[in-house]
Structure formats: structure tokens, C-alpha cells
């Protein structure tokens, strides 16, 4: 390595670079005779895929390169060797409409190794893969140290030992450290590669931003705006007053461009004041009569204000059984119901409520979401199953009377965000309701919680409302940060689960 370097440059390969490219390649592969690209081959590569050919220059000298083709995924999946994958050096396999960026060569001049220049080439390849909306980067990596161990172990044993840091391979160790994972072993891949005994390891890096069917309109958004309503319990004379107050908040959060409006659990409780002369169980059953009209009106609000509304929750009668349910009213006019699964002792004793038996993720124009009502978030199995279905945002409408109850909801929600690598948004009711039995006091603080990694707040709290004050909380969350976290986070809580030892599964009802 030179004692002093003045400038390092990464750019696309140009044909005028050929002489320096050839010299660096010869120095890089001294063990393989005539292992350099011919001038006409480089000219052909540049004619069919110029953006896929990269070089690193140090003080104006080409010291490394990464060459690529775009291939059809089916071709990559087939058994192949090096000559086949590059069309016997004709590059006839290149398909501009393919899904895979296939690396056909990468090297760094030995005098310039140790400067992490290879990492720059790989980072540029990843960026190109994302820009071209390709599914993955794939290539067959040599294992040049394998010849030293081939008499006492199979290629599979060798790869396992390299993966577990028991052995070092200058190529494979580097690839694994750059987030590539092993797909399979290929025999007789590169003729004349005695160091690898002609074995190669097919490796892959997945593009987390790949869009299988890109659209010009109705694109799925990456930055989602959440509008959380911290609802003040107040006396309401009739259902129209309730709708008027609800529409006010929907108008507010919609005016700020929110994609979702989240209302709290049982925020329709003030309407129960007319039935306070009845037993608590009978009063809440009377309240259930409003559930269907509320769903219909909120569907209209969702359309007219162009916002997805999560209606908190309300009592719901079905075949004589009382449930705690809510509705996801989408801005396309459709709606879906969700049900509280775990019922608190208070709900059972005072109201005779029953828990639901079905839960799932919901598809929206902002990706997959989950909705769990209050107590449900204190059971980690439910959010984990929703995360396995692809949930990015978990919404938790809640109702807690004391700070103790709120603390349970808050800290469990924070834990769910971390362990499931998702956002969790919570919203509750505040204030007092003196003329409604079993609903007299409320404590709440709306919030949005995040995973805890470098791209997120260090305390895992994106935003919080003022406690016990009626207000809205408008928060942006970035789904791309979750994609990065899943693949490249400091820890991988979803991927690192020991499913060989334990599992959580949904029981079909």
C-alpha cells in the first residue's frame, strides 16, 4: 500500500480505463494464468450495461473493479457454472428486464487491500440494485482457502466454520460481513480455480426496497402520518353531538395530511348517561345500539376527509353476547371490524363482556397494520403473530382509569415496538364522566413508540401528548427505517428467534 494517498474515486468504468484495469486484474489473480478480461469483452459489457461496471481509482490509477449483469431470476436459480452464467463470455444472458443483479467479477489490487475499497464497491452495487428496482444481488464467490482444508472437510463444513469465525477465508469472510447470505454450494463453477477446488458459494443480498410491480399512481407510501386523538370525556346530549365532536377531530388531523385517525377505546361512553338508571350491564347493552350507526357515519367521514379512521372501540351485541369492538374505516369506503381478545376482570364483572376469537393484520394503502384494544397489548403473543404477518404499525386504542393502568399499557406497548420491530401508536380518553357508572375517571397520554436503534429516538418514544389534556398528536413514521432495521439493525429480534427451540402459532378456530 502507498504511504500517502491523495484521492480515492469511485465511478463507472470507461473503455479508456482498460489498460489499467487489465494490469490490476493480473496482479489480483496471480494464481490464475490469463485471468483478465479481453478488450473486446469490456467493450461489449460497456455497450450493454454501462451503469453496472464500476471502478475504484487511487490517485488516478484503477486499482479495483466490480462488473455485473442483469439476469432473469429463473436462470440464477438453475444449476450453472461461470461460463454458462455469462453466456460463454458473450454476455448473451444479460436481460435488462431481469430481476437479479449478478456479480461476474470484483477485485482489488493487492497493494491497495486493507483500505476497505472493496466495501465501497459493494455499497455502490447495493445502491445500483435499489435504483434499478432489482430484487437482489447474487454472485458465486470463490473460497480460495478451501484447498488447505479440502482433505479433512467438505465444502459445507468449511463454509460453516467460516460463518462461525473458526476459519478465515479472504473472499467468503468478506462477503458475509457485507450482509450476503449463503444460498447453496456450486461444484465445478470456475475452471482452473484450484484454490477453491472449483467450488463456489452462491451468495445473495436482498433489496428490501424492491417493488415487484411498481406503479405510477397510488404508490404505497413510505412516510405515514398518524393523527392520534386524546379524547376528553364530556356530557353529550345525543348521537349527533357525538358525531359533531368526532368530525371536528377528523377534520383537524385530516387538515394536517394524516393518513390515519386513531380514537380511544370506549370513547362513546358519554352516550351511556341516558341509561345510568339501569344496571351497568344493561346500560352498556343499550349503548351497543349505536355501534352500527357510528360505523356507517365514520365510513362517510373516511371518504369525505380522505383518511383511514380507527374508531377506537364500542360495545357490540352479537347473538346475545356482548363484545368490545371497533372498525377500521378506510378512505376507499370499505370497513373491517376488530375485536378485543382479552377482557379485563372489570369488563367481565360489571358488563359481562366476552373476548373475541379472531385477530389479523389489515391491508391498507399505507401497508399492513395491526389493531389491538388496550389489555390485548399486554399479551406479547398477539403482536408477535401480527408481526409475522408483516405488520408495520400497531394501533392500540385504550381506556385506563388510573396511572397504574396507563403504565401497563405504555410499557407493554414500548416493549411490543422493540421486540416486533414496528411502530406502536396508542390513544386514550382523559377527564371525568360523573354521570356514567363505572366510567367516572380516566387517565391517558397518547404516544407513538419506536424500536430502539440508531435510526430511532434513543428512548424509543417518537412523540407524546400532554397527559390528561384533550389534544391531538400528529406524528410521521418512516416505514423504510423499519426495512433497514429488519436487515441491518444492531440486533435482529425477529430474524434471530430460535425457532428450532420454540414457536408461537395461531390456532385455527
Tab-separated table of C-alpha atoms in Angstrom:
chain	number	residue	atom	x	y	z
A	1	UNK	CA	0.000	0.000	0.000
A	2	UNK	CA	1.223	3.503	-0.781
A	3	UNK	CA	2.489	5.601	2.117
A	4	UNK	CA	0.291	8.522	1.098
A	5	UNK	CA	-2.970	8.685	-0.824
A	6	UNK	CA	-4.288	11.972	-2.127
A	7	UNK	CA	-7.571	10.977	-3.718
A	8	UNK	CA	-9.900	7.962	-3.945
A	9	UNK	CA	-12.603	7.985	-6.634
A	10	UNK	CA	-15.438	5.554	-7.389
A	11	UNK	CA	-17.112	5.858	-10.783
A	12	UNK	CA	-18.391	3.895	-13.752
A	13	UNK	CA	-15.835	2.074	-15.883
A	14	UNK	CA	-14.810	3.713	-19.163
A	15	UNK	CA	-13.155	1.949	-22.077
A	16	UNK	CA	-10.095	4.190	-21.741
A	17	UNK	CA	-9.524	2.526	-18.352
A	18	UNK	CA	-8.906	-0.847	-19.966
A	19	UNK	CA	-5.106	-0.965	-19.805
A	20	UNK	CA	-5.026	-0.096	-16.088
A	21	UNK	CA	-7.959	-2.450	-15.432
A	22	UNK	CA	-6.090	-5.335	-17.067
A	23	UNK	CA	-2.892	-4.650	-15.111
A	24	UNK	CA	-4.737	-4.554	-11.770
A	25	UNK	CA	-6.629	-7.742	-12.586
A	26	UNK	CA	-3.447	-9.627	-13.489
A	27	UNK	CA	-1.918	-8.562	-10.167
A	28	UNK	CA	-5.074	-9.559	-8.319
A	29	UNK	CA	-5.191	-13.140	-9.675
A	30	UNK	CA	-1.523	-14.271	-9.934
A	31	UNK	CA	-2.557	-17.881	-9.298
A	32	UNK	CA	-4.807	-17.991	-12.384
A	33	UNK	CA	-2.999	-17.647	-15.702
A	34	UNK	CA	-4.512	-15.311	-18.305
A	35	UNK	CA	-7.230	-14.350	-15.827
A	36	UNK	CA	-8.030	-10.963	-17.275
A	37	UNK	CA	-10.794	-9.594	-19.448
A	38	UNK	CA	-10.066	-9.017	-23.110
A	39	UNK	CA	-10.606	-5.549	-24.526
A	40	UNK	CA	-13.494	-6.640	-26.730
A	41	UNK	CA	-15.249	-8.219	-23.723
A	42	UNK	CA	-15.045	-4.994	-21.726
A	43	UNK	CA	-16.262	-3.068	-24.763
A	44	UNK	CA	-19.238	-5.429	-25.010
A	45	UNK	CA	-20.071	-5.045	-21.289
A	46	UNK	CA	-19.993	-1.271	-21.584
A	47	UNK	CA	-22.269	-1.372	-24.607
A	48	UNK	CA	-24.994	-3.478	-22.958
A	49	UNK	CA	-24.850	-2.363	-19.300
A	50	UNK	CA	-22.523	0.609	-18.695
A	51	UNK	CA	-24.045	1.559	-15.325
A	52	UNK	CA	-23.280	-1.914	-13.945
A	53	UNK	CA	-19.500	-1.646	-14.406
A	54	UNK	CA	-17.670	0.117	-11.565
A	55	UNK	CA	-14.058	1.036	-10.836
A	56	UNK	CA	-12.098	2.408	-7.893
A	57	UNK	CA	-9.242	4.808	-8.667
A	58	UNK	CA	-6.478	5.844	-6.276
A	59	UNK	CA	-4.666	8.976	-7.380
A	60	UNK	CA	-5.974	8.413	-10.908
A	61	UNK	CA	-4.965	4.734	-11.131
A	62	UNK	CA	-7.541	1.935	-11.496
A	63	UNK	CA	-6.942	-0.365	-8.512
A	64	UNK	CA	-10.213	-2.279	-8.334
A	65	UNK	CA	-13.412	-3.083	-10.177
A	66	UNK	CA	-16.850	-4.656	-9.860
A	67	UNK	CA	-18.529	-5.944	-13.017
A	68	UNK	CA	-22.184	-7.007	-13.246
A	69	UNK	CA	-25.015	-8.233	-15.461
A	70	UNK	CA	-28.791	-8.214	-15.031
A	71	UNK	CA	-30.158	-11.743	-15.223
A	72	UNK	CA	-33.510	-13.448	-15.138
A	73	UNK	CA	-34.185	-14.927	-11.706
A	74	UNK	CA	-35.029	-18.331	-13.194
A	75	UNK	CA	-31.585	-18.516	-14.810
A	76	UNK	CA	-29.886	-17.803	-11.490
A	77	UNK	CA	-31.969	-20.450	-9.739
A	78	UNK	CA	-30.837	-23.109	-12.195
A	79	UNK	CA	-27.658	-25.112	-11.722
A	80	UNK	CA	-24.937	-23.200	-13.557
A	81	UNK	CA	-21.235	-22.556	-13.853
A	82	UNK	CA	-19.359	-19.356	-14.611
A	83	UNK	CA	-19.196	-19.785	-18.389
A	84	UNK	CA	-22.903	-20.533	-18.592
A	85	UNK	CA	-23.928	-17.543	-16.482
A	86	UNK	CA	-22.003	-15.116	-18.731
A	87	UNK	CA	-23.040	-16.788	-21.987
A	88	UNK	CA	-19.540	-18.172	-22.640
A	89	UNK	CA	-18.133	-14.628	-22.463
A	90	UNK	CA	-20.698	-13.284	-24.930
A	91	UNK	CA	-22.886	-11.847	-22.125
A	92	UNK	CA	-25.941	-13.040	-24.049
A	93	UNK	CA	-27.551	-13.859	-20.706
A	94	UNK	CA	-27.883	-10.153	-19.854
A	95	UNK	CA	-31.557	-9.175	-19.675
A	96	UNK	CA	-32.413	-5.512	-18.962
A	97	UNK	CA	-35.827	-6.701	-17.760
A	98	UNK	CA	-34.404	-9.280	-15.355
A	99	UNK	CA	-34.762	-9.229	-11.576
A	100	UNK	CA	-31.222	-10.040	-10.385
A	101	UNK	CA	-28.009	-8.027	-10.400
A	102	UNK	CA	-25.415	-10.777	-10.893
A	103	UNK	CA	-21.816	-10.002	-9.985
A	104	UNK	CA	-19.419	-11.506	-12.505
A	105	UNK	CA	-16.205	-10.107	-11.051
A	106	UNK	CA	-14.814	-7.992	-8.244
A	107	UNK	CA	-11.195	-7.416	-7.329
A	108	UNK	CA	-8.813	-5.022	-5.578
A	109	UNK	CA	-5.121	-4.695	-6.469
A	110	UNK	CA	-3.124	-6.398	-3.673
A	111	UNK	CA	-1.162	-3.205	-2.982
A	112	UNK	CA	-4.388	-1.435	-2.063
A	113	UNK	CA	-6.096	-4.025	0.095
A	114	UNK	CA	-6.868	-3.159	3.703
A	115	UNK	CA	-8.373	0.210	2.767
A	116	UNK	CA	-11.942	-1.131	2.630
A	117	UNK	CA	-12.143	-0.232	-1.057
A	118	UNK	CA	-13.961	-3.491	-1.752
A	119	UNK	CA	-16.665	-2.392	0.663
A	120	UNK	CA	-17.132	0.813	-1.350
A	121	UNK	CA	-17.660	-1.233	-4.500
A	122	UNK	CA	-20.220	-3.428	-2.763
A	123	UNK	CA	-22.044	-0.426	-1.321
A	124	UNK	CA	-22.206	1.092	-4.823
A	125	UNK	CA	-23.593	-2.197	-6.176
A	126	UNK	CA	-26.281	-2.204	-3.487
A	127	UNK	CA	-27.196	1.381	-4.338
A	128	UNK	CA	-27.432	0.446	-8.031
A	129	UNK	CA	-29.619	-2.550	-7.189
A	130	UNK	CA	-32.018	-0.276	-5.298
A	131	UNK	CA	-32.045	2.413	-8.008
A	132	UNK	CA	-32.834	-0.146	-10.724
A	133	UNK	CA	-35.514	-1.772	-8.520
A	134	UNK	CA	-33.870	-5.195	-8.773
A	135	UNK	CA	-34.805	-7.964	-6.373
A	136	UNK	CA	-31.326	-8.946	-5.181
A	137	UNK	CA	-27.601	-9.090	-5.830
A	138	UNK	CA	-26.365	-12.629	-6.466
A	139	UNK	CA	-22.936	-13.982	-7.321
A	140	UNK	CA	-20.846	-17.092	-6.854
A	141	UNK	CA	-17.957	-16.368	-4.523
A	142	UNK	CA	-14.682	-18.255	-4.574
A	143	UNK	CA	-13.374	-19.940	-1.401
A	144	UNK	CA	-9.623	-19.649	-2.030
A	145	UNK	CA	-8.502	-21.064	1.329
A	146	UNK	CA	-10.512	-24.242	0.908
A	147	UNK	CA	-7.663	-26.147	-0.781
A	148	UNK	CA	-5.748	-26.003	2.513
A	149	UNK	CA	-8.580	-27.885	4.261
A	150	UNK	CA	-10.143	-29.968	1.493
A	151	UNK	CA	-8.609	-33.263	2.642
A	152	UNK	CA	-10.202	-33.080	6.075
A	153	UNK	CA	-13.556	-31.357	5.494
A	154	UNK	CA	-16.291	-30.938	2.934
A	155	UNK	CA	-17.106	-27.533	1.410
A	156	UNK	CA	-20.187	-27.408	3.648
A	157	UNK	CA	-18.092	-27.951	6.794
A	158	UNK	CA	-15.634	-25.335	5.599
A	159	UNK	CA	-18.353	-22.753	4.976
A	160	UNK	CA	-19.910	-23.412	8.393
A	161	UNK	CA	-16.558	-22.864	10.087
A	162	UNK	CA	-16.029	-19.611	8.191
A	163	UNK	CA	-19.535	-18.450	9.149
A	164	UNK	CA	-18.783	-19.183	12.815
A	165	UNK	CA	-15.370	-17.423	12.651
A	166	UNK	CA	-13.494	-20.665	13.291
A	167	UNK	CA	-11.716	-20.246	9.939
A	168	UNK	CA	-10.983	-17.225	7.780
A	169	UNK	CA	-11.459	-17.105	4.027
A	170	UNK	CA	-10.388	-13.867	2.321
A	171	UNK	CA	-13.377	-13.908	-0.031
A	172	UNK	CA	-16.204	-15.611	1.861
A	173	UNK	CA	-15.468	-13.873	5.176
A	174	UNK	CA	-15.630	-10.537	3.391
A	175	UNK	CA	-18.919	-11.378	1.664
A	176	UNK	CA	-20.594	-12.499	4.871
A	177	UNK	CA	-19.508	-9.305	6.631
A	178	UNK	CA	-21.233	-7.337	3.851
A	179	UNK	CA	-24.683	-8.799	4.630
A	180	UNK	CA	-24.629	-11.526	1.983
A	181	UNK	CA	-26.088	-14.897	2.910
A	182	UNK	CA	-25.344	-18.334	1.531
A	183	UNK	CA	-27.828	-19.859	-0.907
A	184	UNK	CA	-26.008	-23.038	-1.906
A	185	UNK	CA	-22.691	-24.603	-2.943
A	186	UNK	CA	-21.851	-24.959	-6.631
A	187	UNK	CA	-19.470	-27.654	-7.948
A	188	UNK	CA	-17.202	-27.120	-10.962
A	189	UNK	CA	-18.055	-23.427	-11.098
A	190	UNK	CA	-14.851	-21.787	-12.307
A	191	UNK	CA	-12.495	-23.915	-14.362
A	192	UNK	CA	-8.901	-23.694	-13.171
A	193	UNK	CA	-9.731	-22.337	-9.693
A	194	UNK	CA	-7.529	-24.821	-7.833
A	195	UNK	CA	-7.509	-22.761	-4.639
A	196	UNK	CA	-11.262	-23.307	-4.319
A	197	UNK	CA	-11.141	-26.824	-5.792
A	198	UNK	CA	-13.529	-25.334	-8.364
A	199	UNK	CA	-16.199	-24.950	-5.698
A	200	UNK	CA	-18.080	-21.680	-5.289
A	201	UNK	CA	-20.654	-20.359	-2.833
A	202	UNK	CA	-23.766	-18.785	-4.320
A	203	UNK	CA	-24.439	-15.691	-2.208
A	204	UNK	CA	-27.326	-13.240	-2.107
A	205	UNK	CA	-28.106	-9.758	-0.799
A	206	UNK	CA	-31.802	-8.853	-0.793
A	207	UNK	CA	-33.038	-5.406	-1.786
A	208	UNK	CA	-35.528	-4.510	0.954
A	209	UNK	CA	-36.925	-1.711	-1.248
A	210	UNK	CA	-37.738	-3.990	-4.179
A	211	UNK	CA	-41.215	-3.322	-5.584
A	212	UNK	CA	-42.437	-6.310	-7.567
A	213	UNK	CA	-44.987	-4.304	-9.518
A	214	UNK	CA	-44.072	-0.609	-9.448
A	215	UNK	CA	-46.928	1.790	-10.134
A	216	UNK	CA	-47.028	5.362	-11.318
A	217	UNK	CA	-50.067	6.284	-9.196
A	218	UNK	CA	-51.453	5.024	-5.875
A	219	UNK	CA	-47.937	4.257	-4.705
A	220	UNK	CA	-47.638	2.741	-1.250
A	221	UNK	CA	-46.219	5.494	0.931
A	222	UNK	CA	-43.070	5.116	2.994
A	223	UNK	CA	-43.651	8.073	5.347
A	224	UNK	CA	-47.007	7.690	7.113
A	225	UNK	CA	-48.641	10.464	9.132
A	226	UNK	CA	-50.592	9.399	12.201
A	227	UNK	CA	-53.254	11.539	13.857
A	228	UNK	CA	-53.963	10.449	17.446
A	229	UNK	CA	-56.993	11.831	19.276
A	230	UNK	CA	-56.713	12.254	23.031
A	231	UNK	CA	-60.449	12.453	23.685
A	232	UNK	CA	-61.981	14.456	26.531
A	233	UNK	CA	-64.899	12.701	28.200
A	234	UNK	CA	-67.777	15.203	28.301
A	235	UNK	CA	-71.545	15.155	28.526
A	236	UNK	CA	-73.218	14.665	25.152
A	237	UNK	CA	-76.931	15.172	24.697
A	238	UNK	CA	-77.357	12.895	21.707
A	239	UNK	CA	-75.620	10.949	18.951
A	240	UNK	CA	-75.413	13.965	16.639
A	241	UNK	CA	-73.385	15.855	19.251
A	242	UNK	CA	-71.026	12.892	19.380
A	243	UNK	CA	-70.656	12.941	15.582
A	244	UNK	CA	-70.062	16.694	15.632
A	245	UNK	CA	-67.232	16.336	18.153
A	246	UNK	CA	-65.752	13.362	16.283
A	247	UNK	CA	-65.870	15.174	12.945
A	248	UNK	CA	-64.068	18.133	14.473
A	249	UNK	CA	-61.058	15.952	15.308
A	250	UNK	CA	-61.176	14.099	11.984
A	251	UNK	CA	-61.179	17.453	10.212
A	252	UNK	CA	-58.189	18.607	12.280
A	253	UNK	CA	-55.939	15.597	11.713
A	254	UNK	CA	-57.013	15.349	8.072
A	255	UNK	CA	-56.178	19.013	7.599
A	256	UNK	CA	-52.596	18.172	8.586
A	257	UNK	CA	-52.468	15.456	5.928
A	258	UNK	CA	-52.753	12.491	8.293
A	259	UNK	CA	-53.160	9.032	6.808
A	260	UNK	CA	-54.774	7.622	9.956
A	261	UNK	CA	-57.001	8.967	12.712
A	262	UNK	CA	-56.945	6.902	15.918
A	263	UNK	CA	-59.711	7.271	18.513
A	264	UNK	CA	-59.624	5.724	22.018
A	265	UNK	CA	-61.320	2.680	23.470
A	266	UNK	CA	-64.968	3.196	24.523
A	267	UNK	CA	-64.832	6.920	23.744
A	268	UNK	CA	-68.597	6.785	23.075
A	269	UNK	CA	-69.194	6.208	26.820
A	270	UNK	CA	-70.778	9.676	27.394
A	271	UNK	CA	-73.792	8.444	25.432
A	272	UNK	CA	-74.413	5.944	28.224
A	273	UNK	CA	-75.534	8.748	30.582
A	274	UNK	CA	-79.145	8.332	29.386
A	275	UNK	CA	-79.101	4.789	30.751
A	276	UNK	CA	-77.485	5.466	34.113
A	277	UNK	CA	-80.696	4.446	35.881
A	278	UNK	CA	-80.169	0.895	34.592
A	279	UNK	CA	-77.689	-1.654	35.863
A	280	UNK	CA	-74.214	-1.299	34.413
A	281	UNK	CA	-74.664	-4.456	32.338
A	282	UNK	CA	-77.953	-3.267	30.858
A	283	UNK	CA	-76.717	0.283	30.303
A	284	UNK	CA	-73.788	-0.785	28.156
A	285	UNK	CA	-76.061	-3.082	26.143
A	286	UNK	CA	-78.225	-0.079	25.364
A	287	UNK	CA	-75.065	1.732	24.261
A	288	UNK	CA	-74.349	-1.098	21.814
A	289	UNK	CA	-77.336	0.093	19.734
A	290	UNK	CA	-75.172	2.985	18.500
A	291	UNK	CA	-72.342	0.839	17.109
A	292	UNK	CA	-73.725	0.264	13.641
A	293	UNK	CA	-74.804	3.907	13.043
A	294	UNK	CA	-71.351	5.012	14.214
A	295	UNK	CA	-69.643	2.632	11.786
A	296	UNK	CA	-71.739	3.976	8.896
A	297	UNK	CA	-71.096	7.640	9.725
A	298	UNK	CA	-67.373	7.074	10.205
A	299	UNK	CA	-67.234	5.369	6.821
A	300	UNK	CA	-68.648	8.573	5.353
A	301	UNK	CA	-66.070	10.641	7.268
A	302	UNK	CA	-63.260	8.423	5.959
A	303	UNK	CA	-64.327	9.069	2.380
A	304	UNK	CA	-65.068	12.769	2.672
A	305	UNK	CA	-61.884	13.569	4.629
A	306	UNK	CA	-59.702	11.096	2.679
A	307	UNK	CA	-58.339	9.422	5.801
A	308	UNK	CA	-58.285	5.958	7.334
A	309	UNK	CA	-60.144	6.026	10.654
A	310	UNK	CA	-59.660	3.604	13.539
A	311	UNK	CA	-62.823	4.057	15.568
A	312	UNK	CA	-61.400	3.150	18.955
A	313	UNK	CA	-63.883	0.701	20.363
A	314	UNK	CA	-67.524	0.373	21.411
A	315	UNK	CA	-69.834	-2.330	22.806
A	316	UNK	CA	-71.305	-4.690	20.219
A	317	UNK	CA	-74.029	-7.306	20.579
A	318	UNK	CA	-73.893	-10.486	18.532
A	319	UNK	CA	-76.363	-13.311	19.224
A	320	UNK	CA	-76.856	-12.031	22.758
A	321	UNK	CA	-73.128	-11.885	23.504
A	322	UNK	CA	-71.507	-8.548	24.311
A	323	UNK	CA	-68.124	-7.783	22.730
A	324	UNK	CA	-65.748	-4.832	22.714
A	325	UNK	CA	-65.132	-3.994	19.047
A	326	UNK	CA	-64.004	-1.258	16.723
A	327	UNK	CA	-63.935	-0.567	13.000
A	328	UNK	CA	-61.218	0.272	10.538
A	329	UNK	CA	-62.957	2.634	8.141
A	330	UNK	CA	-60.753	3.038	5.082
A	331	UNK	CA	-60.757	6.032	2.816
A	332	UNK	CA	-61.806	3.826	-0.095
A	333	UNK	CA	-65.197	3.399	1.641
A	334	UNK	CA	-64.714	-0.146	2.942
A	335	UNK	CA	-64.619	-1.135	6.609
A	336	UNK	CA	-63.446	-4.070	8.706
A	337	UNK	CA	-64.157	-4.974	12.317
A	338	UNK	CA	-61.651	-5.877	15.010
A	339	UNK	CA	-62.467	-7.333	18.420
A	340	UNK	CA	-60.877	-7.176	21.841
A	341	UNK	CA	-59.483	-10.632	22.561
A	342	UNK	CA	-58.608	-10.350	26.242
A	343	UNK	CA	-61.313	-8.958	28.513
A	344	UNK	CA	-60.330	-7.382	31.825
A	345	UNK	CA	-61.840	-8.646	35.090
A	346	UNK	CA	-63.689	-5.320	35.385
A	347	UNK	CA	-65.355	-5.769	31.988
A	348	UNK	CA	-66.445	-9.265	32.924
A	349	UNK	CA	-67.756	-8.431	36.400
A	350	UNK	CA	-69.588	-5.189	35.606
A	351	UNK	CA	-70.639	-5.701	31.975
A	352	UNK	CA	-70.493	-9.418	31.270
A	353	UNK	CA	-68.328	-8.905	28.197
A	354	UNK	CA	-66.761	-11.754	26.250
A	355	UNK	CA	-63.499	-11.865	24.368
A	356	UNK	CA	-63.361	-12.249	20.606
A	357	UNK	CA	-61.786	-15.215	18.856
A	358	UNK	CA	-60.274	-13.759	15.695
A	359	UNK	CA	-57.457	-11.322	15.045
A	360	UNK	CA	-55.437	-10.458	11.960
A	361	UNK	CA	-53.483	-7.776	10.158
A	362	UNK	CA	-55.295	-5.311	7.919
A	363	UNK	CA	-54.172	-4.275	4.441
A	364	UNK	CA	-54.307	-0.515	3.904
A	365	UNK	CA	-52.960	1.927	1.347
A	366	UNK	CA	-50.154	2.524	3.867
A	367	UNK	CA	-49.164	-1.117	4.266
A	368	UNK	CA	-50.144	-3.765	6.779
A	369	UNK	CA	-51.298	-2.619	10.203
A	370	UNK	CA	-52.478	-4.310	13.373
A	371	UNK	CA	-55.104	-3.107	15.846
A	372	UNK	CA	-55.312	-4.385	19.428
A	373	UNK	CA	-57.569	-2.942	22.089
A	374	UNK	CA	-55.966	-1.872	25.390
A	375	UNK	CA	-55.463	-5.028	27.542
A	376	UNK	CA	-54.590	-7.043	24.417
A	377	UNK	CA	-51.223	-5.297	24.089
A	378	UNK	CA	-50.192	-6.753	27.461
A	379	UNK	CA	-50.093	-10.204	25.861
A	380	UNK	CA	-46.952	-10.328	23.683
A	381	UNK	CA	-48.097	-13.335	21.677
A	382	UNK	CA	-50.708	-11.347	19.718
A	383	UNK	CA	-48.398	-8.601	18.377
A	384	UNK	CA	-45.734	-11.197	17.566
A	385	UNK	CA	-48.176	-13.147	15.402
A	386	UNK	CA	-49.236	-9.915	13.688
A	387	UNK	CA	-45.580	-9.040	13.095
A	388	UNK	CA	-45.118	-12.426	11.446
A	389	UNK	CA	-47.904	-11.422	9.054
A	390	UNK	CA	-45.997	-8.271	8.071
A	391	UNK	CA	-47.409	-5.626	10.417
A	392	UNK	CA	-45.529	-2.298	10.331
A	393	UNK	CA	-47.737	-0.194	12.633
A	394	UNK	CA	-49.693	-1.417	15.644
A	395	UNK	CA	-52.565	0.811	16.786
A	396	UNK	CA	-53.742	0.478	20.391
A	397	UNK	CA	-56.897	2.367	21.411
A	398	UNK	CA	-57.073	2.180	25.209
A	399	UNK	CA	-59.070	3.304	28.236
A	400	UNK	CA	-57.417	3.421	31.661
A	401	UNK	CA	-58.828	4.993	34.809
A	402	UNK	CA	-55.605	5.285	36.826
A	403	UNK	CA	-51.951	5.976	36.140
A	404	UNK	CA	-51.195	2.385	37.154
A	405	UNK	CA	-53.341	1.077	34.310
A	406	UNK	CA	-51.799	3.521	31.862
A	407	UNK	CA	-48.300	2.474	32.901
A	408	UNK	CA	-49.101	-1.121	31.992
A	409	UNK	CA	-50.364	-0.123	28.554
A	410	UNK	CA	-47.476	2.262	27.929
A	411	UNK	CA	-44.603	-0.006	28.866
A	412	UNK	CA	-46.095	-3.066	27.196
A	413	UNK	CA	-46.597	-1.019	24.028
A	414	UNK	CA	-42.975	0.102	24.132
A	415	UNK	CA	-41.856	-3.489	24.532
A	416	UNK	CA	-44.001	-4.568	21.578
A	417	UNK	CA	-42.361	-1.903	19.373
A	418	UNK	CA	-38.869	-3.127	20.232
A	419	UNK	CA	-39.438	-6.862	20.061
A	420	UNK	CA	-41.519	-6.741	16.867
A	421	UNK	CA	-39.503	-4.028	15.079
A	422	UNK	CA	-42.593	-1.913	14.427
A	423	UNK	CA	-44.234	1.359	15.389
A	424	UNK	CA	-46.909	1.353	18.113
A	425	UNK	CA	-49.441	4.193	18.384
A	426	UNK	CA	-51.651	4.464	21.469
A	427	UNK	CA	-54.536	6.847	22.243
A	428	UNK	CA	-56.851	7.065	25.264
A	429	UNK	CA	-59.563	9.126	26.935
A	430	UNK	CA	-58.973	11.817	29.547
A	431	UNK	CA	-61.114	13.665	32.071
A	432	UNK	CA	-64.085	12.736	34.245
A	433	UNK	CA	-67.550	11.435	33.455
A	434	UNK	CA	-69.582	11.856	36.652
A	435	UNK	CA	-72.956	10.663	35.371
A	436	UNK	CA	-71.866	7.319	33.967
A	437	UNK	CA	-71.328	4.405	36.321
A	438	UNK	CA	-68.008	2.548	36.066
A	439	UNK	CA	-66.626	5.269	33.739
A	440	UNK	CA	-66.098	8.122	36.166
A	441	UNK	CA	-62.329	8.880	35.878
A	442	UNK	CA	-59.778	8.497	33.066
A	443	UNK	CA	-56.012	8.872	32.731
A	444	UNK	CA	-54.189	8.898	29.395
A	445	UNK	CA	-51.220	10.127	27.405
A	446	UNK	CA	-51.262	9.401	23.674
A	447	UNK	CA	-47.906	8.408	22.227
A	448	UNK	CA	-46.054	6.774	19.341
A	449	UNK	CA	-43.316	4.295	20.239
A	450	UNK	CA	-40.486	3.052	18.028
A	451	UNK	CA	-37.829	0.363	18.044
A	452	UNK	CA	-34.612	1.333	19.798
A	453	UNK	CA	-31.752	1.633	17.312
A	454	UNK	CA	-29.686	4.391	15.740
A	455	UNK	CA	-32.356	5.497	13.247
A	456	UNK	CA	-34.916	5.993	16.033
A	457	UNK	CA	-35.114	8.059	19.244
A	458	UNK	CA	-32.773	6.650	21.884
A	459	UNK	CA	-35.637	6.268	24.362
A	460	UNK	CA	-37.911	4.618	21.803
A	461	UNK	CA	-40.512	7.423	22.041
A	462	UNK	CA	-41.247	9.246	18.786
A	463	UNK	CA	-43.760	11.643	20.370
A	464	UNK	CA	-46.052	12.013	23.403
A	465	UNK	CA	-49.090	14.143	24.116
A	466	UNK	CA	-49.535	16.191	27.271
A	467	UNK	CA	-51.029	13.872	29.921
A	468	UNK	CA	-54.716	14.286	30.765
A	469	UNK	CA	-55.342	17.120	28.313
A	470	UNK	CA	-57.629	16.982	25.314
A	471	UNK	CA	-55.492	17.344	22.190
A	472	UNK	CA	-54.299	15.713	19.009
A	473	UNK	CA	-50.866	14.269	18.365
A	474	UNK	CA	-49.605	14.358	14.745
A	475	UNK	CA	-46.617	12.087	14.103
A	476	UNK	CA	-44.729	10.941	10.989
A	477	UNK	CA	-43.292	7.409	10.893
A	478	UNK	CA	-40.957	6.117	8.184
A	479	UNK	CA	-41.534	2.531	7.043
A	480	UNK	CA	-38.206	2.474	5.204
A	481	UNK	CA	-36.450	2.749	8.558
A	482	UNK	CA	-38.166	-0.482	9.588
A	483	UNK	CA	-36.951	-2.206	6.413
A	484	UNK	CA	-33.402	-1.106	7.184
A	485	UNK	CA	-33.772	-2.253	10.784
A	486	UNK	CA	-35.018	-5.720	9.785
A	487	UNK	CA	-31.937	-6.328	7.636
A	488	UNK	CA	-29.187	-4.141	9.047
A	489	UNK	CA	-30.114	-3.232	12.634
A	490	UNK	CA	-27.763	-3.584	15.587
A	491	UNK	CA	-29.869	-6.583	16.588
A	492	UNK	CA	-32.463	-8.610	14.663
A	493	UNK	CA	-35.123	-9.587	17.176
A	494	UNK	CA	-37.402	-11.093	14.538
A	495	UNK	CA	-34.768	-12.904	12.482
A	496	UNK	CA	-32.727	-14.163	15.435
A	497	UNK	CA	-35.524	-16.107	17.110
A	498	UNK	CA	-34.597	-19.702	17.884
A	499	UNK	CA	-37.438	-21.316	16.001
A	500	UNK	CA	-35.601	-24.608	16.349
A	501	UNK	CA	-36.407	-24.420	20.072
A	502	UNK	CA	-39.744	-22.601	20.297
A	503	UNK	CA	-42.564	-21.167	18.228
A	504	UNK	CA	-45.781	-19.189	18.559
A	505	UNK	CA	-48.644	-20.130	16.277
A	506	UNK	CA	-52.232	-19.102	15.745
A	507	UNK	CA	-54.794	-21.835	16.448
A	508	UNK	CA	-57.469	-22.015	13.766
A	509	UNK	CA	-60.900	-21.542	15.277
